[in-house]
């Protein structure tokens, strides 16, 4: 039986991309319900040739027969409504960070740990965008060479901050700096602060990458550190990832392991300036890897450059892929 699906937060940057991805992947559904806050309720959305009226999310929204709900409406909405949906037998796939570290909630990247979907208790969490693209790359390498330590340095697009971030960059590039999404103007800048600072000097974004890496790879012994930076790029997060392995590796073999791994495209021909680029990754669902080179400063280490569309693979597509695992 085709599932009845609800989309919660359907008018946001990620929510509207749910629609694009569901259509592209021809995700099978029987009934489709679109829900959002009072602000967006009443809007008409045309999807696959049919008009849908966005309904206001409330505690009775899941009284009707819904099988799967894809949430991208912020942490407070998920905190309140994901349990209500789950109590009605709905399986929620939530994009917010609200439930990611809950031991009762699987945190899933379908290319990495699809089996974790099985023990869900009604809520499945979509990892942070900057974590997802890294996991797709780290998993095959961890399986083959056992990762000892990871250093993340990220260069994150403004679309990660939704409409406000995009507007700040557009305004800044037009010479009219605004700071609706960031503490400083983003045009011509790199801001080493994504989300707020925690008591240890790391931002929440950096702690997400550290904590989510441990949970998804299921190995708290991996040493992880991160510096996450907002850069004046509209779409796609770029990441420099330095990895130290327990075991040695052959560089050509490592390149082959990546090339064969699900969801990865290797773009690595430095002599011809071929390497992943944010503008090329935008609008696609792959994770691109290049600048693959040994880290000569340790016994067994490698440096990688990893780029992916943070709204697609980083959020909407990963969420739909989790739903595809659910209906298998
Ligand atoms: C960001 N990863 O890039 C965070 C949330 N999408 O802003």
Coordinates of N, CA and C in Angstrom, one line a residue, residues 67 72 92 98 109 111 149 152 160 166 192 197 223 227 234 248 251 261 273 300 322 324:
X67 N 1.1 7.9 7.4 CA 2.1 6.8 7.6 C 3.5 7.5 7.9
X72 N 10.6 19.6 8.5 CA 11.7 20.6 8.4 C 11.1 21.9 8.8
X92 N 8.1 9.7 11.8 CA 8.6 11.0 11.5 C 10.1 11.0 11.1
X98 N 16.8 18.6 17.0 CA 16.1 18.4 18.3 C 16.3 16.9 18.8
X109 N 22.1 8.1 7.7 CA 22.5 8.5 6.3 C 22.4 7.2 5.6
X111 N 23.3 5.8 2.9 CA 24.5 5.0 2.3 C 25.3 4.5 3.4
X149 N 41.4 9.4 13.9 CA 41.2 10.8 14.2 C 40.7 11.6 12.9
X152 N 37.8 18.3 10.9 CA 37.0 19.0 9.9 C 37.2 20.5 9.9
X160 N 22.3 27.4 4.1 CA 22.2 26.6 5.4 C 21.4 27.4 6.4
X166 N 20.5 33.8 2.7 CA 20.6 34.1 1.3 C 20.4 35.6 1.0
X192 N 33.7 32.6 11.4 CA 34.0 31.4 12.1 C 33.0 31.1 13.2
X197 N 27.8 29.8 20.4 CA 29.0 29.2 21.1 C 28.5 28.4 22.3
X223 N 38.7 10.1 17.4 CA 39.0 11.4 17.9 C 38.5 12.4 16.8
X227 N 36.2 22.9 12.9 CA 36.0 24.3 12.8 C 35.0 24.6 11.7
X234 N 26.4 30.7 -2.1 CA 24.9 30.5 -1.9 C 24.6 29.0 -1.6
X248 N 47.6 1.3 7.8 CA 48.2 2.0 6.6 C 47.3 1.8 5.4
X251 N 47.5 4.8 -1.6 CA 46.7 6.0 -2.0 C 45.8 5.6 -3.2
X261 N 32.3 3.7 -3.7 CA 31.4 3.8 -2.5 C 30.1 4.5 -3.0
X273 N 43.4 21.1 -12.8 CA 42.5 21.9 -11.9 C 41.1 21.3 -11.8
X300 N 49.9 7.4 9.0 CA 48.9 7.0 8.0 C 47.7 8.0 8.0
X322 N 15.7 8.4 3.4 CA 15.3 7.6 4.6 C 13.9 7.1 4.5
X324 N 12.4 6.3 1.7 CA 12.5 5.2 0.8 C 12.9 3.9 1.5

